CSV table of C-alpha atoms in Angstrom, one decimal:
chain,number,residue,atom,x,y,z
A,1,MET,CA,-52.4,17.8,-35.0
A,2,ARG,CA,-54.9,17.2,-37.9
A,3,LEU,CA,-52.8,15.2,-39.7
A,4,LEU,CA,-52.3,12.8,-36.4
A,5,GLU,CA,-56.6,13.4,-36.3
A,6,ARG,CA,-56.4,12.2,-40.0
A,7,MET,CA,-55.2,9.3,-39.2
A,8,ARG,CA,-57.2,8.7,-35.7
A,9,LYS,CA,-60.1,8.7,-38.7
A,10,GLU,CA,-58.3,6.7,-41.0
A,11,TRP,CA,-57.6,3.6,-38.4
A,12,PHE,CA,-60.4,3.6,-36.6
A,13,MET,CA,-62.0,2.9,-40.4
A,14,ILE,CA,-60.4,0.0,-40.8
A,15,GLY,CA,-60.9,-0.9,-36.9
A,16,ILE,CA,-64.4,-1.3,-37.9
A,17,VAL,CA,-63.4,-3.3,-40.6
A,18,LEU,CA,-60.7,-5.2,-38.7
A,19,ALA,CA,-64.0,-5.8,-35.6
A,20,ILE,CA,-67.0,-7.0,-38.0
A,21,ALA,CA,-64.0,-9.3,-39.2
A,22,GLY,CA,-63.0,-10.2,-35.9
A,23,ALA,CA,-67.5,-11.2,-35.5
A,24,LYS,CA,-67.4,-12.4,-38.5
A,25,LEU,CA,-64.8,-16.0,-37.3
A,26,GLU,CA,-65.6,-15.5,-33.7
A,27,PRO,CA,-68.8,-14.5,-32.7
A,28,SER,CA,-68.7,-16.1,-29.6
A,29,VAL,CA,-66.6,-14.7,-28.0
A,30,GLY,CA,-69.1,-11.4,-28.3
A,31,VAL,CA,-72.0,-12.3,-27.6
A,32,ASN,CA,-74.6,-12.0,-24.3
A,33,GLY,CA,-74.2,-14.2,-22.3
A,34,GLY,CA,-70.0,-15.3,-23.4
A,35,PRO,CA,-67.4,-14.2,-22.3
A,36,LEU,CA,-67.0,-10.6,-21.9
A,37,LYS,CA,-70.7,-10.1,-20.3
A,38,PRO,CA,-71.7,-7.1,-23.0
A,39,GLU,CA,-75.0,-6.4,-21.4
A,40,ILE,CA,-73.3,-5.2,-18.3
A,41,THR,CA,-69.1,-4.6,-19.8
A,42,VAL,CA,-71.1,-3.0,-23.1
A,43,SER,CA,-74.7,-2.0,-21.9
A,44,TYR,CA,-73.3,0.1,-19.1
A,45,ILE,CA,-69.5,0.6,-18.8
A,46,ALA,CA,-68.4,0.9,-22.2
A,47,VAL,CA,-71.2,3.4,-23.0
A,48,ALA,CA,-70.5,5.3,-19.9
A,49,THR,CA,-67.3,5.7,-20.4
A,50,ILE,CA,-67.1,6.9,-23.6
A,51,PHE,CA,-69.4,9.7,-22.8
A,52,PHE,CA,-67.4,10.2,-19.2
A,53,ASN,CA,-64.6,11.1,-21.5
A,54,SER,CA,-66.7,13.2,-23.8
A,55,GLY,CA,-67.8,15.1,-20.0
A,56,LEU,CA,-63.6,15.2,-19.7
A,57,SER,CA,-62.6,16.8,-23.0
A,58,LEU,CA,-65.9,19.2,-23.4
A,59,LYS,CA,-64.7,23.0,-23.6
A,60,THR,CA,-67.9,24.8,-21.7
A,61,GLU,CA,-66.1,27.7,-22.9
A,62,GLU,CA,-66.0,26.6,-26.2
A,63,LEU,CA,-69.6,26.2,-25.7
A,64,THR,CA,-71.2,29.3,-24.3
A,65,SER,CA,-68.9,31.4,-27.1
A,66,ALA,CA,-71.2,29.2,-29.9
A,67,LEU,CA,-74.1,30.1,-28.1
A,68,VAL,CA,-73.3,33.3,-29.5
A,69,HIS,CA,-74.1,32.2,-32.8
A,70,ILE,CA,-78.4,32.0,-31.9
A,71,LYS,CA,-79.0,32.2,-35.5
A,72,LEU,CA,-76.7,29.5,-36.9
A,73,HIS,CA,-77.7,27.6,-34.1
A,74,LEU,CA,-81.3,27.2,-34.4
A,75,PHE,CA,-80.5,27.0,-38.2
A,76,ILE,CA,-78.3,23.9,-37.3
A,77,GLN,CA,-80.7,22.2,-34.8
A,78,ILE,CA,-84.1,23.1,-36.7
A,79,PHE,CA,-81.9,21.9,-40.0
A,80,THR,CA,-80.4,18.9,-38.1
A,81,LEU,CA,-84.2,17.4,-36.3
A,82,ALA,CA,-86.6,18.5,-38.2
A,83,PHE,CA,-86.2,19.2,-41.8
A,84,PHE,CA,-83.1,15.8,-42.2
A,85,PRO,CA,-85.0,13.4,-40.1
A,86,GLY,CA,-88.3,14.4,-42.2
A,87,THR,CA,-87.1,14.0,-45.6
A,88,ILE,CA,-85.4,10.9,-44.6
A,89,TRP,CA,-88.4,9.4,-43.5
A,90,LEU,CA,-90.9,10.9,-46.5
A,91,PHE,CA,-87.8,9.5,-49.2
A,92,LEU,CA,-87.9,6.2,-47.0
A,93,GLN,CA,-92.0,6.2,-47.7
A,94,LEU,CA,-91.4,5.3,-51.6
A,95,LEU,CA,-88.3,3.3,-50.7
A,96,SER,CA,-90.2,0.4,-49.4
A,97,ILE,CA,-91.8,-0.5,-52.1
A,98,THR,CA,-88.3,-1.4,-53.0
A,99,PRO,CA,-86.8,-5.3,-52.7
A,100,ILE,CA,-84.1,-3.4,-50.2
A,101,ASN,CA,-83.7,-4.5,-46.4
A,102,GLU,CA,-86.8,-2.7,-44.8
A,103,TRP,CA,-84.1,-2.8,-41.2
A,104,LEU,CA,-81.2,-1.4,-43.7
A,105,LEU,CA,-84.7,1.1,-44.0
A,106,LYS,CA,-85.1,1.3,-40.8
A,107,GLY,CA,-81.4,2.0,-40.3
A,108,LEU,CA,-81.5,5.5,-42.9
A,109,GLN,CA,-84.1,7.0,-40.6
A,110,THR,CA,-82.2,6.0,-37.2
A,111,VAL,CA,-78.9,7.9,-39.3
A,112,GLY,CA,-81.5,10.9,-40.6
A,113,CYS,CA,-82.5,11.4,-36.0
A,114,MET,CA,-79.1,11.5,-35.1
A,115,PRO,CA,-77.1,15.2,-33.7
A,116,PRO,CA,-74.1,16.3,-35.9
A,117,PRO,CA,-70.5,15.0,-34.3
A,118,VAL,CA,-68.3,16.8,-31.7
A,119,SER,CA,-65.3,15.6,-33.8
A,120,SER,CA,-65.4,15.6,-37.5
A,121,ALA,CA,-67.4,18.1,-38.8
A,122,VAL,CA,-65.7,20.5,-36.1
A,123,ILE,CA,-62.4,20.2,-38.0
A,124,LEU,CA,-63.5,19.2,-40.7
A,125,THR,CA,-64.8,23.4,-40.2
A,126,LYS,CA,-61.0,24.5,-38.8
A,127,ALA,CA,-59.3,23.0,-41.7
A,128,VAL,CA,-61.6,25.2,-44.0
A,129,GLY,CA,-61.2,28.3,-41.5
A,130,GLY,CA,-65.3,28.6,-40.8
A,131,ASN,CA,-67.5,28.4,-37.2
A,132,GLU,CA,-67.2,26.0,-34.3
A,133,GLY,CA,-69.9,23.2,-34.5
A,134,ILE,CA,-72.9,23.1,-32.1
A,135,VAL,CA,-73.2,20.4,-29.8
A,136,ILE,CA,-76.3,18.6,-29.7
A,137,THR,CA,-78.2,17.1,-27.0
A,138,PRO,CA,-79.1,13.3,-26.5
A,139,LEU,CA,-82.3,13.2,-25.6
A,140,LEU,CA,-84.4,15.4,-28.2
A,141,LEU,CA,-83.4,12.1,-30.3
A,142,LEU,CA,-85.6,9.8,-27.9
A,143,LEU,CA,-88.9,12.2,-29.7
A,144,PHE,CA,-87.8,10.5,-33.4
A,145,LEU,CA,-86.2,6.9,-32.2
A,146,GLY,CA,-88.5,5.9,-28.8
A,147,SER,CA,-91.7,4.9,-31.4
A,148,SER,CA,-89.6,2.4,-32.9
A,149,SER,CA,-88.8,0.9,-30.1
A,150,SER,CA,-89.7,-2.7,-28.4
A,151,VAL,CA,-88.6,-1.2,-25.3
A,152,PRO,CA,-90.3,1.0,-23.0
A,153,PHE,CA,-89.7,4.2,-23.0
A,154,THR,CA,-88.8,4.8,-19.3
A,155,SER,CA,-86.9,2.6,-19.1
A,156,ILE,CA,-85.0,3.8,-22.2
A,157,PHE,CA,-85.2,7.3,-20.8
A,158,SER,CA,-82.9,5.9,-17.0
A,159,GLN,CA,-80.9,4.2,-19.3
A,160,LEU,CA,-79.7,6.9,-21.5
A,161,PHE,CA,-79.3,9.2,-18.4
A,162,MET,CA,-77.2,7.2,-16.1
A,163,THR,CA,-76.0,5.4,-19.4
A,164,VAL,CA,-75.1,8.8,-20.7
A,165,VAL,CA,-76.1,12.5,-19.2
A,166,VAL,CA,-74.4,11.4,-15.7
A,167,PRO,CA,-71.0,10.4,-17.4
A,168,LEU,CA,-71.2,13.2,-18.3
A,169,ILE,CA,-71.8,15.4,-16.1
A,170,ILE,CA,-68.6,13.6,-14.1
A,171,GLY,CA,-67.3,14.3,-16.2
A,172,GLN,CA,-67.5,17.9,-16.4
A,173,ILE,CA,-67.1,17.8,-13.0
A,174,VAL,CA,-63.6,16.4,-13.2
A,175,ARG,CA,-62.2,18.3,-16.2
A,176,ARG,CA,-63.2,22.2,-13.6
A,177,TYR,CA,-61.0,20.2,-11.2
A,178,ILE,CA,-57.8,19.1,-13.7
A,179,LYS,CA,-58.6,21.9,-16.4
A,180,ASP,CA,-54.9,22.8,-16.4
A,181,TRP,CA,-53.5,19.4,-16.1
A,182,LEU,CA,-55.7,18.1,-19.5
A,183,GLU,CA,-54.1,21.1,-21.0
A,184,ARG,CA,-50.9,20.0,-20.4
A,185,LYS,CA,-50.7,16.3,-20.6
A,186,LYS,CA,-53.6,16.9,-23.7
A,187,PRO,CA,-54.7,12.7,-23.3
A,188,PRO,CA,-55.6,10.7,-26.6
A,189,PHE,CA,-59.7,10.9,-26.3
A,190,GLY,CA,-60.8,10.7,-29.2
A,191,ALA,CA,-58.1,7.6,-29.0
A,192,ILE,CA,-59.5,5.8,-26.1
A,193,SER,CA,-63.5,6.5,-27.8
A,194,SER,CA,-62.5,4.8,-30.8
A,195,SER,CA,-61.6,2.0,-28.7
A,196,VAL,CA,-64.3,1.8,-26.9
A,197,LEU,CA,-66.6,2.2,-29.9
A,198,LEU,CA,-64.6,0.2,-31.7
A,199,MET,CA,-65.6,-3.1,-29.0
A,200,ILE,CA,-69.1,-1.3,-28.6
A,201,ILE,CA,-70.0,-2.6,-33.5
A,202,TYR,CA,-67.5,-5.2,-32.9
A,203,THR,CA,-70.2,-7.0,-29.7
A,204,THR,CA,-73.3,-6.2,-31.7
A,205,PHE,CA,-72.3,-8.0,-35.1
A,206,CYS,CA,-71.7,-10.7,-32.1
A,207,ASP,CA,-74.9,-10.4,-32.1
A,208,THR,CA,-76.0,-11.0,-35.4
A,209,PHE,CA,-73.3,-13.2,-37.0
A,210,SER,CA,-74.2,-16.1,-33.8
A,211,ASN,CA,-78.3,-15.6,-36.0
A,212,PRO,CA,-78.2,-18.1,-38.3
A,213,ASN,CA,-81.6,-16.0,-39.7
A,214,ILE,CA,-80.2,-12.9,-39.6
A,215,ASP,CA,-79.5,-12.5,-43.7
A,216,LEU,CA,-77.9,-9.3,-45.5
A,217,ASP,CA,-78.3,-8.9,-49.1
A,218,LYS,CA,-75.0,-8.0,-51.1
A,219,PHE,CA,-78.0,-5.8,-53.5
A,220,SER,CA,-79.6,-4.2,-50.5
A,221,LEU,CA,-76.2,-3.0,-49.4
A,222,ILE,CA,-74.7,-1.2,-52.5
A,223,LEU,CA,-77.6,0.6,-52.3
A,224,VAL,CA,-78.0,1.4,-49.4
A,225,LEU,CA,-74.1,2.3,-50.1
A,226,PHE,CA,-76.1,4.1,-52.7
A,227,ILE,CA,-78.3,6.2,-51.5
A,228,ILE,CA,-75.9,7.4,-48.6
A,229,PHE,CA,-73.8,9.0,-50.7
A,230,SER,CA,-76.0,11.0,-52.5
A,231,ILE,CA,-78.4,12.2,-49.2
A,232,GLN,CA,-74.9,13.8,-48.4
A,233,LEU,CA,-74.3,15.6,-51.4
A,234,SER,CA,-78.1,16.4,-51.9
A,235,PHE,CA,-78.0,17.3,-48.3
A,236,MET,CA,-74.9,19.3,-48.4
A,237,LEU,CA,-75.9,20.9,-52.1
A,238,LEU,CA,-79.4,22.5,-49.9
A,239,THR,CA,-76.9,24.4,-46.9
A,240,PHE,CA,-74.9,26.0,-49.3
A,241,ILE,CA,-78.1,26.9,-51.4
A,242,PHE,CA,-80.2,28.2,-47.9
A,243,SER,CA,-76.8,30.2,-45.7
A,244,THR,CA,-75.6,31.8,-49.1
A,245,ARG,CA,-79.2,33.6,-50.0
A,246,ASN,CA,-78.7,37.3,-50.1
A,247,ASN,CA,-81.6,37.7,-47.3
A,248,SER,CA,-79.9,34.5,-45.2
A,249,GLY,CA,-77.5,36.5,-43.0
A,250,PHE,CA,-74.7,34.2,-42.7
A,251,THR,CA,-71.0,35.2,-43.1
A,252,PRO,CA,-69.4,32.8,-45.9
A,253,ALA,CA,-67.5,31.0,-42.7
A,254,ASP,CA,-71.4,30.1,-41.0
A,255,THR,CA,-71.6,28.6,-44.5
A,256,VAL,CA,-69.3,27.1,-44.1
A,257,ALA,CA,-70.0,25.7,-40.6
A,258,ILE,CA,-73.8,25.3,-41.3
A,259,ILE,CA,-72.7,23.1,-44.9
A,260,PHE,CA,-70.8,20.9,-42.0
A,261,CYS,CA,-72.8,20.4,-39.5
A,262,SER,CA,-75.8,20.2,-40.3
A,263,THR,CA,-75.4,17.1,-42.1
A,264,HIS,CA,-72.6,15.0,-40.5
A,265,LYS,CA,-73.9,12.4,-38.1
A,266,SER,CA,-72.3,11.0,-34.9
A,267,LEU,CA,-70.8,7.7,-34.6
A,268,THR,CA,-70.2,8.2,-30.9
A,269,LEU,CA,-73.4,8.8,-29.8
A,270,GLY,CA,-75.6,7.0,-32.9
A,271,ILE,CA,-74.4,3.6,-31.8
A,272,PRO,CA,-74.3,3.2,-27.4
A,273,MET,CA,-77.3,5.2,-27.3
A,274,LEU,CA,-78.8,2.3,-30.4
A,275,LYS,CA,-77.9,0.2,-28.3
A,276,ILE,CA,-80.2,1.3,-26.0
A,277,VAL,CA,-82.8,1.6,-27.8
A,278,PHE,CA,-83.0,-1.6,-30.0
A,279,ALA,CA,-81.7,-3.7,-26.6
A,280,GLY,CA,-82.2,-7.3,-27.5
A,281,HIS,CA,-83.2,-6.2,-30.8
A,282,ASP,CA,-82.3,-9.3,-33.1
A,283,HIS,CA,-81.7,-6.8,-36.0
A,284,LEU,CA,-79.5,-3.7,-34.3
A,285,SER,CA,-77.0,-5.0,-36.5
A,286,LEU,CA,-78.4,-4.2,-39.4
A,287,ILE,CA,-80.1,-1.3,-38.4
A,288,SER,CA,-76.9,0.1,-37.1
A,289,VAL,CA,-75.2,-1.1,-40.8
A,290,PRO,CA,-76.5,2.8,-42.3
A,291,LEU,CA,-74.2,4.8,-39.4
A,292,LEU,CA,-71.6,2.5,-40.0
A,293,ILE,CA,-71.4,3.2,-43.9
A,294,TYR,CA,-73.2,7.4,-42.5
A,295,HIS,CA,-69.4,8.0,-41.1
A,296,PRO,CA,-66.3,6.8,-43.4
A,297,VAL,CA,-69.0,8.7,-46.6
A,298,GLN,CA,-69.0,12.1,-44.3
A,299,ILE,CA,-65.5,12.1,-43.3
A,300,LEU,CA,-64.6,11.2,-47.2
A,301,LEU,CA,-66.6,13.2,-48.9
A,302,GLY,CA,-66.1,15.7,-46.7
A,303,SER,CA,-62.7,15.8,-47.2
A,304,VAL,CA,-63.0,15.8,-50.6
A,305,LEU,CA,-64.7,19.1,-50.7
A,306,VAL,CA,-62.1,21.6,-48.5
A,307,PRO,CA,-60.2,22.1,-51.0
A,308,THR,CA,-63.5,23.9,-52.8
A,309,ILE,CA,-65.4,25.2,-50.4
A,310,LYS,CA,-62.2,26.2,-49.1
A,311,SER,CA,-61.4,28.0,-51.9
A,312,TRP,CA,-65.0,28.9,-52.5
A,313,MET,CA,-64.8,30.6,-48.9
A,314,VAL,CA,-61.2,32.2,-49.4
A,315,SER,CA,-62.7,34.5,-52.2
A,316,ARG,CA,-66.5,35.6,-51.0
A,317,GLN,CA,-64.0,37.1,-48.0
A,318,LYS,CA,-62.0,39.1,-50.3
A,319,GLY,CA,-65.4,40.2,-52.1
A,320,VAL,CA,-66.4,41.2,-49.1
A,321,LYS,CA,-63.8,43.9,-47.7
A,322,LEU,CA,-62.9,44.9,-51.7
A,323,THR,CA,-66.8,46.1,-51.5
A,324,ARG,CA,-66.7,46.8,-47.9
A,325,PRO,CA,-67.1,50.8,-47.9
A,326,THR,CA,-63.9,53.4,-46.5
A,327,VAL,CA,-64.4,56.0,-44.1
């Protein structure tokens, strides 16, 4: 199962490259008003499909059990939605005086505001043997992104509610009635969401390549790639230090969950969210680029670090068992 999931993620990353290349070759197909009619098919139908699919696949019973780990839950929430975006904002104040493309810098800020994914962080956590991750409400994201958009907050909230919250709830309701069938047949939820997400990415870049006034210099792109690698490694190290202090109260398995869930960001939620918050924005694709880079980087770094982190966790757990007093 893990091998299939890893292969799906690898194909998805290839799909992102092909979607952007396809948009470059023939942008007229996916622009607003074009044959695909993305102002309807993407803004409403595609986004709603992703979250209806998420509602069907989301196991509420696992969410309920996750809430038992209140301290772990709070740590990840605070780090992800307060420390992470706040630190990125301070860092970007320094980067604003550099020649890096300003829209890529705005994209870095949106990355900081994203919640962790339900997919990659959980899979990597399971691969090591730690506790599962936490699902963060998309509505909290608007506290950070709403003020950055030219779209009125009420419009953002209403579209978010109709295309994210309502389909998610409906999916959960439907799941209650067909739960046994879903468990037996195991529909390819991940593949469905990935396919729809690629369509959203394709149409987003169609708008970009059809606009001759938008240009992305390679220097900015390379620097942003380096910055993203540095941010992820630094934050993974920080979460490790915070969660392994003597008085932290976290187990080695908790530390694994914290490292991955606090530093990973959701592309599945992020791209549709940016599509809503920055609807009609000329530089939407440039704002999306850092998140599109962050996604494969977090998978790559996570996969590389899994053996080391697993070895550390096993040795720590053995140490705890050896020092535990016998009755």
